[in-house]
XYZ file of C-alpha atoms in Angstrom:
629
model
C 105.830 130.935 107.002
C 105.903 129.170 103.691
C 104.888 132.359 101.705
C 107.657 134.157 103.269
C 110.124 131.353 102.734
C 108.932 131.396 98.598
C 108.824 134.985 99.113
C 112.683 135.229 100.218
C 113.867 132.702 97.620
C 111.973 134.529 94.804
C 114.275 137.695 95.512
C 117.387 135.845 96.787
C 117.410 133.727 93.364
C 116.849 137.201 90.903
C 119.510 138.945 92.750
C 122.351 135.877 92.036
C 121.051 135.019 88.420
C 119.158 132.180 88.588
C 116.050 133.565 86.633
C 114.014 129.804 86.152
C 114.102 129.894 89.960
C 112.377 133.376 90.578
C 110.015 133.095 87.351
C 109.086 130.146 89.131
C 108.508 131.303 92.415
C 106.793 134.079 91.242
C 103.878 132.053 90.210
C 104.281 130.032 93.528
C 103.651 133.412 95.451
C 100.593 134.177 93.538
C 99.126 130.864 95.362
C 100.730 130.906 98.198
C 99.292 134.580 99.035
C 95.494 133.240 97.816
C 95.812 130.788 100.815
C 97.652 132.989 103.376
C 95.036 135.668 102.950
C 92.334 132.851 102.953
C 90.572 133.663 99.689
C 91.078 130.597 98.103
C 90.681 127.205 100.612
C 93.436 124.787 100.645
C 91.882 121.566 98.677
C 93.583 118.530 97.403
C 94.354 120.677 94.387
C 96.227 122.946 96.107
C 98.261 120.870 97.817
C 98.994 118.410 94.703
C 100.179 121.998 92.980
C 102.147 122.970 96.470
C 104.271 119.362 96.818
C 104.771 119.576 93.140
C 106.648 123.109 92.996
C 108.673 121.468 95.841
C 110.116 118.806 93.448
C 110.724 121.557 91.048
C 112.360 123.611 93.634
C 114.371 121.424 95.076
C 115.730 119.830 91.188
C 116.033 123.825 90.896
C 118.512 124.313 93.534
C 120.246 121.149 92.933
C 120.901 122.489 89.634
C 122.120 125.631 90.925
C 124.623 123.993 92.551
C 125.736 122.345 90.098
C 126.284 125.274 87.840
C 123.769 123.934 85.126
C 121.794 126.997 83.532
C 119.579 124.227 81.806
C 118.202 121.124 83.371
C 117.351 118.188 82.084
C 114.468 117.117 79.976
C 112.611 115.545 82.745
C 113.207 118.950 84.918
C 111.486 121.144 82.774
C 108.673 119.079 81.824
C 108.237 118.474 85.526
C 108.742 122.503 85.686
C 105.779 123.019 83.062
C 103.508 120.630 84.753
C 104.122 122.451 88.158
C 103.158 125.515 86.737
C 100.093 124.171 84.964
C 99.103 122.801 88.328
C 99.626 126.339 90.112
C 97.864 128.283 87.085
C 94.750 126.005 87.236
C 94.679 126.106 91.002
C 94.533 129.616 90.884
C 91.838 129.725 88.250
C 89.141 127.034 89.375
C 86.306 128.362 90.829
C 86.081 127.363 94.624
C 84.149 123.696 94.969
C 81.149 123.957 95.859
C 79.748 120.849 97.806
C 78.120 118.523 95.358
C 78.820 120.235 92.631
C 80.038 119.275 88.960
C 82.851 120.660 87.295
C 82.775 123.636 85.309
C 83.486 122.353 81.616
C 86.748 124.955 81.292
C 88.322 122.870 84.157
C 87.205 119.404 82.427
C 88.557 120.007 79.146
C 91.687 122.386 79.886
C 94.837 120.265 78.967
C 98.569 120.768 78.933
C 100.379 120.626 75.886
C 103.720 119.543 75.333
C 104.569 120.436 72.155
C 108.169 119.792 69.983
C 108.599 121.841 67.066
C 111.897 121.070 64.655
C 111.825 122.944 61.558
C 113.451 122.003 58.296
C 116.594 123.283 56.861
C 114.835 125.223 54.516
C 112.190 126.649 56.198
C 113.874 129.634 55.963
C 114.769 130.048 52.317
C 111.331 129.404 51.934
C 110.556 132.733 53.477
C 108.449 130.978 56.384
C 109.209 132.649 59.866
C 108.905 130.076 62.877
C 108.631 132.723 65.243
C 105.349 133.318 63.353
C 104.052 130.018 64.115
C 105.318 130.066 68.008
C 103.197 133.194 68.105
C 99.977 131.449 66.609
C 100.782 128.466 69.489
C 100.398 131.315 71.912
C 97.030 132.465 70.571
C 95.528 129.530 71.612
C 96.280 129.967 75.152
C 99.245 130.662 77.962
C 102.768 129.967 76.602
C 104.383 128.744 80.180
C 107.383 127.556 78.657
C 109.532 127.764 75.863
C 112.978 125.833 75.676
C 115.279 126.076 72.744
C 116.483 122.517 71.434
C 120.225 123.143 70.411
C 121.453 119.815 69.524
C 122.469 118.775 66.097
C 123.661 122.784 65.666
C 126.661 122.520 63.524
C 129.867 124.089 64.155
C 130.454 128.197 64.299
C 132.657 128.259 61.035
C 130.101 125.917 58.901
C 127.192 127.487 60.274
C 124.943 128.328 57.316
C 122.594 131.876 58.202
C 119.991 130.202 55.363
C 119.555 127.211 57.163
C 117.639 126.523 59.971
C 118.747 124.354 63.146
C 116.762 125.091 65.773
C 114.350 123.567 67.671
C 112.194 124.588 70.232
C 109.927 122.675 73.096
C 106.556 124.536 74.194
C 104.537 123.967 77.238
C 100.716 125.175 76.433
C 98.229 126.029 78.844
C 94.795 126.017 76.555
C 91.500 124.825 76.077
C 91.696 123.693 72.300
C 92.032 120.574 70.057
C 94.882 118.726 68.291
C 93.782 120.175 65.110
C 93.921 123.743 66.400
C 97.362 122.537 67.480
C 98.230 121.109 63.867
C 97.130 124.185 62.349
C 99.422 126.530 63.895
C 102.457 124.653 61.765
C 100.199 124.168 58.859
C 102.887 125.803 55.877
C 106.259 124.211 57.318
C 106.259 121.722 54.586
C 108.105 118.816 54.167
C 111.349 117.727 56.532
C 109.629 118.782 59.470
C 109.275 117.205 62.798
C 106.333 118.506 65.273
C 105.408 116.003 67.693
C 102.404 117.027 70.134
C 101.595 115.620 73.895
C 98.066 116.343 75.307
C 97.997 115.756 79.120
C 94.813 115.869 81.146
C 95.089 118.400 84.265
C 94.655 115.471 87.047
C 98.097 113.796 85.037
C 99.459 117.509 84.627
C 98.896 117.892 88.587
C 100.507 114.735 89.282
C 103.861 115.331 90.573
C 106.789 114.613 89.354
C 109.915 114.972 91.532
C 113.129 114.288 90.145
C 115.812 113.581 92.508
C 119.247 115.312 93.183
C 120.688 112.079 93.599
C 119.403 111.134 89.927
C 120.114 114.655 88.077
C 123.707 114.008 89.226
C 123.910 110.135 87.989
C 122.641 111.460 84.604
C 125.292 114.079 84.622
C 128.743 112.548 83.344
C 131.009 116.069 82.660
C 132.496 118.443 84.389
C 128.842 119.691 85.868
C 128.650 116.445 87.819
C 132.349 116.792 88.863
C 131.540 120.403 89.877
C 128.909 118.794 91.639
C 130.244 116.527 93.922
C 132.931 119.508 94.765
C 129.983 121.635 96.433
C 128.174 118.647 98.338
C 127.983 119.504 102.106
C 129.542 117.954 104.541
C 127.487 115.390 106.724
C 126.887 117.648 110.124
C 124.560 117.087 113.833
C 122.720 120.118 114.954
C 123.143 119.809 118.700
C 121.322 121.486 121.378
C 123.705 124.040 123.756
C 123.679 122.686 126.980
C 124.971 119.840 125.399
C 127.860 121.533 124.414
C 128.452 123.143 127.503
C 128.098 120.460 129.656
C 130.825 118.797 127.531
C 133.096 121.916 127.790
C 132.500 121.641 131.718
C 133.571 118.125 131.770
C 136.347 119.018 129.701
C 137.674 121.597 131.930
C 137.360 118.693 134.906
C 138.874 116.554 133.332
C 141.964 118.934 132.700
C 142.141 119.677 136.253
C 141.799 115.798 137.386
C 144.705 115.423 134.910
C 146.844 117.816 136.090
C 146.147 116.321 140.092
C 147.372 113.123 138.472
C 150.685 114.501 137.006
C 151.557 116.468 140.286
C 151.084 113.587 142.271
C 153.126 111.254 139.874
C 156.109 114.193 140.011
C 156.544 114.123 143.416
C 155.106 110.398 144.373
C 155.602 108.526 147.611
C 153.699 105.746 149.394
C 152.085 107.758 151.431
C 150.575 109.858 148.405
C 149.214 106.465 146.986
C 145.464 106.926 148.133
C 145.792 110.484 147.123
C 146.912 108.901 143.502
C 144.290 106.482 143.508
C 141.511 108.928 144.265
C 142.383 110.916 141.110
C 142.751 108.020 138.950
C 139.302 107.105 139.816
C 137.966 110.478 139.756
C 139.620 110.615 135.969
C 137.734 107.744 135.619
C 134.604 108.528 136.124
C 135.041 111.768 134.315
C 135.758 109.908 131.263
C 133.060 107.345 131.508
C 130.537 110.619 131.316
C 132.431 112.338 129.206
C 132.374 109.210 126.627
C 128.179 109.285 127.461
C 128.141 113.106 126.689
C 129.719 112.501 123.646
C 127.661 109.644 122.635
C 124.647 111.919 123.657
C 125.631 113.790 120.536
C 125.653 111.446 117.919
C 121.386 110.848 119.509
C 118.582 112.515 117.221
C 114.777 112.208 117.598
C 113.594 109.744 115.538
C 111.111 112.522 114.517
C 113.628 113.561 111.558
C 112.851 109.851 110.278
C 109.426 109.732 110.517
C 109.099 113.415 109.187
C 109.960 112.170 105.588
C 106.600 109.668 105.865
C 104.172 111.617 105.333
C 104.340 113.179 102.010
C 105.689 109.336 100.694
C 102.430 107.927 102.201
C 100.091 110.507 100.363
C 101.610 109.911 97.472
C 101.416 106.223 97.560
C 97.593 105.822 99.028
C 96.871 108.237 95.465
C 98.902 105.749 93.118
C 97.191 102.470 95.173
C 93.984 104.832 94.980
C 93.276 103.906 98.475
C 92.116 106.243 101.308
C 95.417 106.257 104.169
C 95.806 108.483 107.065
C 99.202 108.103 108.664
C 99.563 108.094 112.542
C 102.735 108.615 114.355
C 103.659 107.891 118.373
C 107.033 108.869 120.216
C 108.937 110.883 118.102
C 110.912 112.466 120.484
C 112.286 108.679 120.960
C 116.235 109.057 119.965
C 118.657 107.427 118.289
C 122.298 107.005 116.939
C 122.589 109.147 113.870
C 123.984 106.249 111.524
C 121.141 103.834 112.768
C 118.490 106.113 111.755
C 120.369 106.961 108.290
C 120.535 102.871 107.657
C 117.287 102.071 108.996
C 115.570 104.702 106.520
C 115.194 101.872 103.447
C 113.850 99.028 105.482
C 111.183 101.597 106.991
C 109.913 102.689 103.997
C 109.606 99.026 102.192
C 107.680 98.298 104.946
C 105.203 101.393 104.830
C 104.909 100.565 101.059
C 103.772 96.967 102.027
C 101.696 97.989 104.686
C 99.794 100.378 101.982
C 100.127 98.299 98.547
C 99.075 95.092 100.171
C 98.261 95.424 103.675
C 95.451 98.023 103.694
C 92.365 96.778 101.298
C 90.325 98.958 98.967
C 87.694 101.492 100.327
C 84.831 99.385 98.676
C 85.996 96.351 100.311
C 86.743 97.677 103.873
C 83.224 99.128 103.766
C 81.868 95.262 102.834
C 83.930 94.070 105.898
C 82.608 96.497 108.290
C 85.577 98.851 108.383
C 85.637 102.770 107.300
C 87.048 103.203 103.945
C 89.967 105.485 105.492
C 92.721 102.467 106.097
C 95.454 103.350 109.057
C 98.916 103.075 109.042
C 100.854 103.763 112.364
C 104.565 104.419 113.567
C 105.901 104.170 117.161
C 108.969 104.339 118.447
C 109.849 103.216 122.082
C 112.833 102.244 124.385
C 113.325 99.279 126.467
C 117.276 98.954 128.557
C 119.927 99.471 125.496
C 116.897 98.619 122.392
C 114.830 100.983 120.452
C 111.510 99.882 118.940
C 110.115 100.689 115.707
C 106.650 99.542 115.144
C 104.759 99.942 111.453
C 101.480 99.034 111.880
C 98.240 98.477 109.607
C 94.625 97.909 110.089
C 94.146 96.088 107.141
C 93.525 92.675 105.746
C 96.495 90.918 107.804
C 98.684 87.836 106.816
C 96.759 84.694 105.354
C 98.429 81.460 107.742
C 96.851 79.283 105.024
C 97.885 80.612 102.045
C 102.024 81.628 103.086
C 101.897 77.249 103.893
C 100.086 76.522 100.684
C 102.438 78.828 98.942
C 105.552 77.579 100.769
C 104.905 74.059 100.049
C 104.512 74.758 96.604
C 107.636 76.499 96.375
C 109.473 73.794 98.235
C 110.038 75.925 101.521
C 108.213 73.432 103.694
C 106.857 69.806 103.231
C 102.763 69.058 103.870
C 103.781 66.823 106.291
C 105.386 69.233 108.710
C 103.925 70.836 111.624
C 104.647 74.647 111.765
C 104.426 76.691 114.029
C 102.662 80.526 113.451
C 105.870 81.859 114.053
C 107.398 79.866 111.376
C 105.367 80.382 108.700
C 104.844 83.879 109.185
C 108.923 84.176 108.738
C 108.451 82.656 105.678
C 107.888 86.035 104.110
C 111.429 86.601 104.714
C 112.697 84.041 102.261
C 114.861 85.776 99.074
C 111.858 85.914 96.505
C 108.813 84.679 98.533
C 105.426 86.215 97.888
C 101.950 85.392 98.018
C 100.919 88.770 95.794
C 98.521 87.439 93.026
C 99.564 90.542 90.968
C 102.714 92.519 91.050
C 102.124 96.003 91.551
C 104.259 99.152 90.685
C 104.760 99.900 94.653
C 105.569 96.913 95.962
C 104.982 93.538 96.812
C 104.673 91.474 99.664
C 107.543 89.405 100.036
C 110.098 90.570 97.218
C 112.221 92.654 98.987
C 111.396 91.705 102.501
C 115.066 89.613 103.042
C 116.772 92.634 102.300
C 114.313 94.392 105.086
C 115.471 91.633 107.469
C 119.103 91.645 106.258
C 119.464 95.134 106.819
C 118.157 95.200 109.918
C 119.897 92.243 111.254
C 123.327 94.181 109.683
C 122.505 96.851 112.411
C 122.042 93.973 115.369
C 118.171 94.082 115.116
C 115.731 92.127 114.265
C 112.320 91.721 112.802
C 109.213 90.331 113.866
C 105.490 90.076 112.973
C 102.284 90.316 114.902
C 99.385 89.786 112.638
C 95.653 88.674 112.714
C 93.534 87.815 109.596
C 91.089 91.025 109.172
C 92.339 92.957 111.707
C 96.031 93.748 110.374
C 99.497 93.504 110.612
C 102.586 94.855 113.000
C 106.349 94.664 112.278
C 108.138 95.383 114.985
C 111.884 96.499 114.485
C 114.268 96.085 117.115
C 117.583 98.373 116.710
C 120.171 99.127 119.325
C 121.050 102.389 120.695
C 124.231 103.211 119.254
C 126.854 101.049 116.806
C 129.341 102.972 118.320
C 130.081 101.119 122.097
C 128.537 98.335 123.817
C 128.857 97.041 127.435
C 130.743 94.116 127.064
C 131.297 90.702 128.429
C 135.151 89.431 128.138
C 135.026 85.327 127.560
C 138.159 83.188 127.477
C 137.889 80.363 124.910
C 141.500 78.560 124.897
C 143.952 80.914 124.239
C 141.680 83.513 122.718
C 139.515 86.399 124.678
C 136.297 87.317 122.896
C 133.203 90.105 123.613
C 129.953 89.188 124.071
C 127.136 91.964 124.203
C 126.047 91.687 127.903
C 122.169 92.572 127.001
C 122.253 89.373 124.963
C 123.577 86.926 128.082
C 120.499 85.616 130.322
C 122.924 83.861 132.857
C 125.830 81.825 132.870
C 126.197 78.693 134.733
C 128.568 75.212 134.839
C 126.838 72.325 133.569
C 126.358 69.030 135.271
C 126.896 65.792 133.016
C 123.367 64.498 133.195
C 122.072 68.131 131.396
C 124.134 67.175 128.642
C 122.512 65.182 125.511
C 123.309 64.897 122.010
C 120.285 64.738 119.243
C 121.334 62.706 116.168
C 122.427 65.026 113.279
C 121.356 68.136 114.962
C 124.395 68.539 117.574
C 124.591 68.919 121.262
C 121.951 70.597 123.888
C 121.730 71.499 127.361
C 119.114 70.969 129.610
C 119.065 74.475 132.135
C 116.562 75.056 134.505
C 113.742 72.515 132.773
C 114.570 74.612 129.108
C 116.270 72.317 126.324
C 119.173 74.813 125.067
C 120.817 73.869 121.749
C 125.009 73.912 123.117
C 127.539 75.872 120.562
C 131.037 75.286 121.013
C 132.687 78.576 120.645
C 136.261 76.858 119.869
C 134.561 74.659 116.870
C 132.794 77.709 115.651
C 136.528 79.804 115.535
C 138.355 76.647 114.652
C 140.825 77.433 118.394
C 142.239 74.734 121.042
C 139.851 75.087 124.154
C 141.431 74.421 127.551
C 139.148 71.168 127.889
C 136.272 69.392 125.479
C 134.619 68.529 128.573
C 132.027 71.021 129.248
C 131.655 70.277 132.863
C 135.498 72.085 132.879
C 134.184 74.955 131.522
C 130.960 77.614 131.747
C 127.906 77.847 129.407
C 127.019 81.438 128.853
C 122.730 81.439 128.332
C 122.108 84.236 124.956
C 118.779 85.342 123.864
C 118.013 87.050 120.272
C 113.948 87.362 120.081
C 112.960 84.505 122.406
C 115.932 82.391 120.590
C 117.944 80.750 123.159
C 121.567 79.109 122.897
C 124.397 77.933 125.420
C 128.150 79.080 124.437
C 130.956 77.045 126.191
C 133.483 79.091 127.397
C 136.331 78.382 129.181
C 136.157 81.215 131.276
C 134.448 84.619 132.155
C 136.457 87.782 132.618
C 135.762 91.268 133.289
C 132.925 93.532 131.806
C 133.660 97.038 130.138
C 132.213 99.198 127.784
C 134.318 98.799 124.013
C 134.360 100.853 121.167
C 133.067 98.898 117.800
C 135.304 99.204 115.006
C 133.538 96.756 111.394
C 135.460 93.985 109.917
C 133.623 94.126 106.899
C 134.678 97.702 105.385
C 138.664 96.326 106.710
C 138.479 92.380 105.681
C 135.531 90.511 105.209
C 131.696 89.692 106.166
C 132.260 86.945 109.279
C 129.364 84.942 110.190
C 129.105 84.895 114.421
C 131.321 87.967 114.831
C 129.509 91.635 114.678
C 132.948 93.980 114.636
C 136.211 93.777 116.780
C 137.786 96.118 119.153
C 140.892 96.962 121.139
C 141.123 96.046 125.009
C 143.060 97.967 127.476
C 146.521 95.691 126.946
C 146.335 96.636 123.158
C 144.844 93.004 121.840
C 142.682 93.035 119.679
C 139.073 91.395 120.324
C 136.341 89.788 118.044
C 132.789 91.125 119.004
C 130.040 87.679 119.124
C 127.403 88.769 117.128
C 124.313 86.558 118.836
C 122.306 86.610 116.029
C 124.692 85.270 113.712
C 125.255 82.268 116.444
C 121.738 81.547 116.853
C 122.030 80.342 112.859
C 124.435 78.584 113.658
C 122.757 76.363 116.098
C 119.861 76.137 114.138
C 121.804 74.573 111.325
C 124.088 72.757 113.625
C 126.914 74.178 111.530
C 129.418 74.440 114.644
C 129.672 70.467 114.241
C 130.933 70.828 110.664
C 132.912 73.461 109.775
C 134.525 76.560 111.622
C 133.083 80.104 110.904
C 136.548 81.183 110.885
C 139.876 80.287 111.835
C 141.516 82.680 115.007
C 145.114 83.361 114.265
């Protein structure tokens, strides 16, 4: 399949034009049909050659697209190296086990070379085609690139002079001085600068984003660009789109009951009317499913873009990794999986930079030198769960304290829970990392991981055992789209509350009330101490009462967390449509979005997470999150 796929975009790109493209696949093919017709063996080689020309491909298209007939500098050196990589792949001798290598493959190098004449070399009678040919007697030109800046204009353009430059990419077995000698007679005014790389840094690939070539670009290319970027789009299976033309049609025809009866109403059509209201109903409830349906992908297209990222990581970490993956077929929302992309992969590069030890030193612990790193993805009710996992050297409880008290995070004196400490790591700029590597590092970036997450109404916690590894475990909701909702009165205000958040809701009895000096009110429920938020302090609104015994406590949970909200009173539940505050006004701490009720009011959405902080800090007792209007 991939051999026909090169094969097809080798002739698709020389019919259109785009000649770098199909000299380059070309040489791709020549591999490609080694390993198809299995006379060469696919070896770690290989594949560094194969994910290589992928990069190259891909910055190829990108800049066919834009309408750029040359890339970048970057692009074509990445461009030689790939096809340095495919040349020597196809020229090793197959590895024999045990065996050394032969000395052409240990002291082959690539050879970046950059050859500016001076101004004169021509009056001089020197040709520097001459010397570009004496560069390819050495070995195999793969690239030449002419270097056209500093070309004066048309009309001053002197046919004596000489301003050209040229960049070479050489294939050889030879030394710098057999380099040198090649532009021996230039003479003075010259510039010739000369790379060597070794094949393993040659192999190495080098991808160069789309994303990047584009922020380099800053005329009309980039313009042209953005002009030809494709629309965002869903590929959706078919009986999903018929079962949504089907509920279409039924809902056209429950419609059109509903209008007849209204034409020609009287009382004794009223059950008649209601029938088709509620058969309207529930068409649109499972229409409004159907089309949520849609917006559901396997998480598979997620974890799909792992794999490759993790071998390339355990070969710059120089560890051993194999990467295992559970319940793809696990979906969710579209946008969740787009935003929840970053915070995955931070925590796969933690998990391999720092989690996973060294081969030598999982052997002297008793492990195998391969280190694991797992994904799984699961539902439970209206959350998906993402779990990265690692079987390697786990969080130190000692040293995160030790660490935390020297930072100022936490006193000696205090008693901490596991829990606690292990959330340290979540502090802006904590890390116990002894060295900062190029990958990552435990604890920089891992408030952004939580903050991210938290942005989507997750959360983020950690299972870990010293020796034995570490787990994050990501919880997400299904969609950002709707929630089922529970409608709250608080004064003259209504408010949503997420019904998967709300344990129970009760009315409190005097004696369960207590107040804990400088940390606010709590409520004693069922033998559990409950810190007690007043919603109408947090919004800065006139309740009905103070007294809580007038009112209800609604019981939340976010991640074992527990709080009370007084309410004034509890009204009906229904499914609402999130629409975000922050792209319209502002950030608001305690409220995740707003939407619209039936009577055209709008509704702030509790976010329970962002109330939980609150009780923690007893900040309802000081200042309002916001004032209602």
């Amino acid at each position: 399949r991939i051999f026909r796929s090169a094969h097809t975009l080798k002739g698709n790109s020389a019919m259109l034009g785009f000649e770098r493209m199909a000299r380059f696949t070309h040489a791709l093919e020549d591999l490609l049909d080694q390993l198809r017709q299995s006379r060469r063996t696919v070896t770690p080689r290989a594949v560094d050659a194969l994910l290589a020309s992928s990069d190259v491909l891909r910055a190829l298209v990108a800049a066919a697209q834009a309408e750029r007939a040359d890339g970048s500098d970057e692009e074509r050196a990445a461009e030689a190296k790939a096809l340095a990589a495919i040349k020597a792949t196809l020229e090793a001798p197959e590895p024999q086990p045990g065996g050394p290598p032969t000395a052409a493959a240990a002291t082959r190098a690539l050879w970046e070379i950059e050859f500016r004449p001076p101004a004169d070399l021509l009056r001089r009678g020197r040709d520097p085609q001459k010397m570009l040919e004496d560069v390819g007697r050495l070995g195999e030109v793969l690239q030449t690139v002419a270097l056209t800046d500093g070309i004066p204009p048309l009309q001053t353009l002197d046919s004596e002079r000489s301003s050209l430059g040229w960049r070479i990419w050489l294939l050889a077995t030879c030394t710098r001085a057999e380099v040198d000698a090649c532009f021996e007679f230039v003479g003075d005014g010259a510039a010739v600068t000369v790379h060597a790389m070794s094949m393993d840094e040659a192999r190495a690939p080098a991808p160069v984003a789309p994303e990047l070539i584009a922020e380099r670009d800053t005329g009309p290319d980039r313009r042209r660009a953005a002009a030809v970027a494709e629309a965002p789009s869903i590929r959706v299976p078919i009986e999903k789109v018929d079962r949504l033309i089907d509920l279409v049609g039924e809902l056209v025809i429950t419609q059109s009951m509903v209008a007849q009866t209204v034409a020609a109403f009287s009382p004794a059509k009223l059950p008649a009317l209601v029938e088709a209201v509620g058969q309207m109903d529930r068409h649109a409830r499972e229409l409004h499913e159907r089309m949520m349906g849609i917006r559901m992908l396997p998480i598979k297209t997620l974890f799909a873009r792992f794999p490759r990222l993790v071998r390339d990581l355990a070969a710059g970490a120089g560890k051993q990794v194999v990467l295992q993956t559970q319940g793809e077929e696990t979906e969710l929302d579209k946008t969740v999986i787009e935003r929840i992309a970053d915070p995955l992969t931070h925590l796969v590069r933690n998990a391999i930079d720092h989690g996973l030890e060294p081969p030598a030193v999982r052997q002297a612990a008793g492990k195998p030198p391969t280190g694991r790193v797992r994904l799984a993805a699961f539902q439970q009710g209206e959350n998906i769960y993402v779990e990265i996992s690692d079987d390697g050297r786990g969080l130190d409880r000692d040293k995160i304290l030790a660490r935390a008290v020297a930072s100022g995070l936490a006193s000696a004196d205090d008693v901490l829970a596991d829990e606690q400490i292990f959330a340290l790591i979540f502090r802006a700029g904590f890390s116990t990392a002894d060295t900062t590597t190029a990958i990552s590092g435990r604890g920089v970036g891992m408030d952004v991981v939580r903050q991210n997450v938290e942005a989507l109404g997750g959360s983020v916690t950690i299972q870990t055992g010293l020796g034995r590894g570490t787990t994050f475990r990501v919880k997400l909701p299904l969609t950002l789209a709707i929630v089922e909702g529970q409608i709250l009165a608080v004064g003259g205000q209504s408010f949503v509350l997420p019904v998967m958040s709300i344990v129970e809701s009760v009315q409190p009895r005097r004696e369960h009330l207590n107040r804990v000096l400088n940390r606010g009110e709590t409520i004693t429920i069922r033998g559990r101490v409950l810190p007690l938020i007043r919603l109408h302090r947090v919004f800065g609104i006139t309740p009905r009462s103070e007294d809580p015994t007038a009112g209800l406590v609604v019981v939340v949970e976010q991640d074992s967390r527990q709080a009370a909200l007084m309410v004034d009173e509890l009204l009906s539940q229904q499914p609402v449509v999130i629409k975000s505050l922050e792209h319209n006004f502002a950030k608001v701490r305690g409220v995740a979005g707003a939407t619209i009720l039936g009577d055209g009011h709008v509704t702030l959405i509790l976010d329970v997470p962002g109330l939980l902080a609150v009780a923690r800090g007893a900040e309802a007792e000081r200042e309002p999150v916001a004032a209602v209007a």
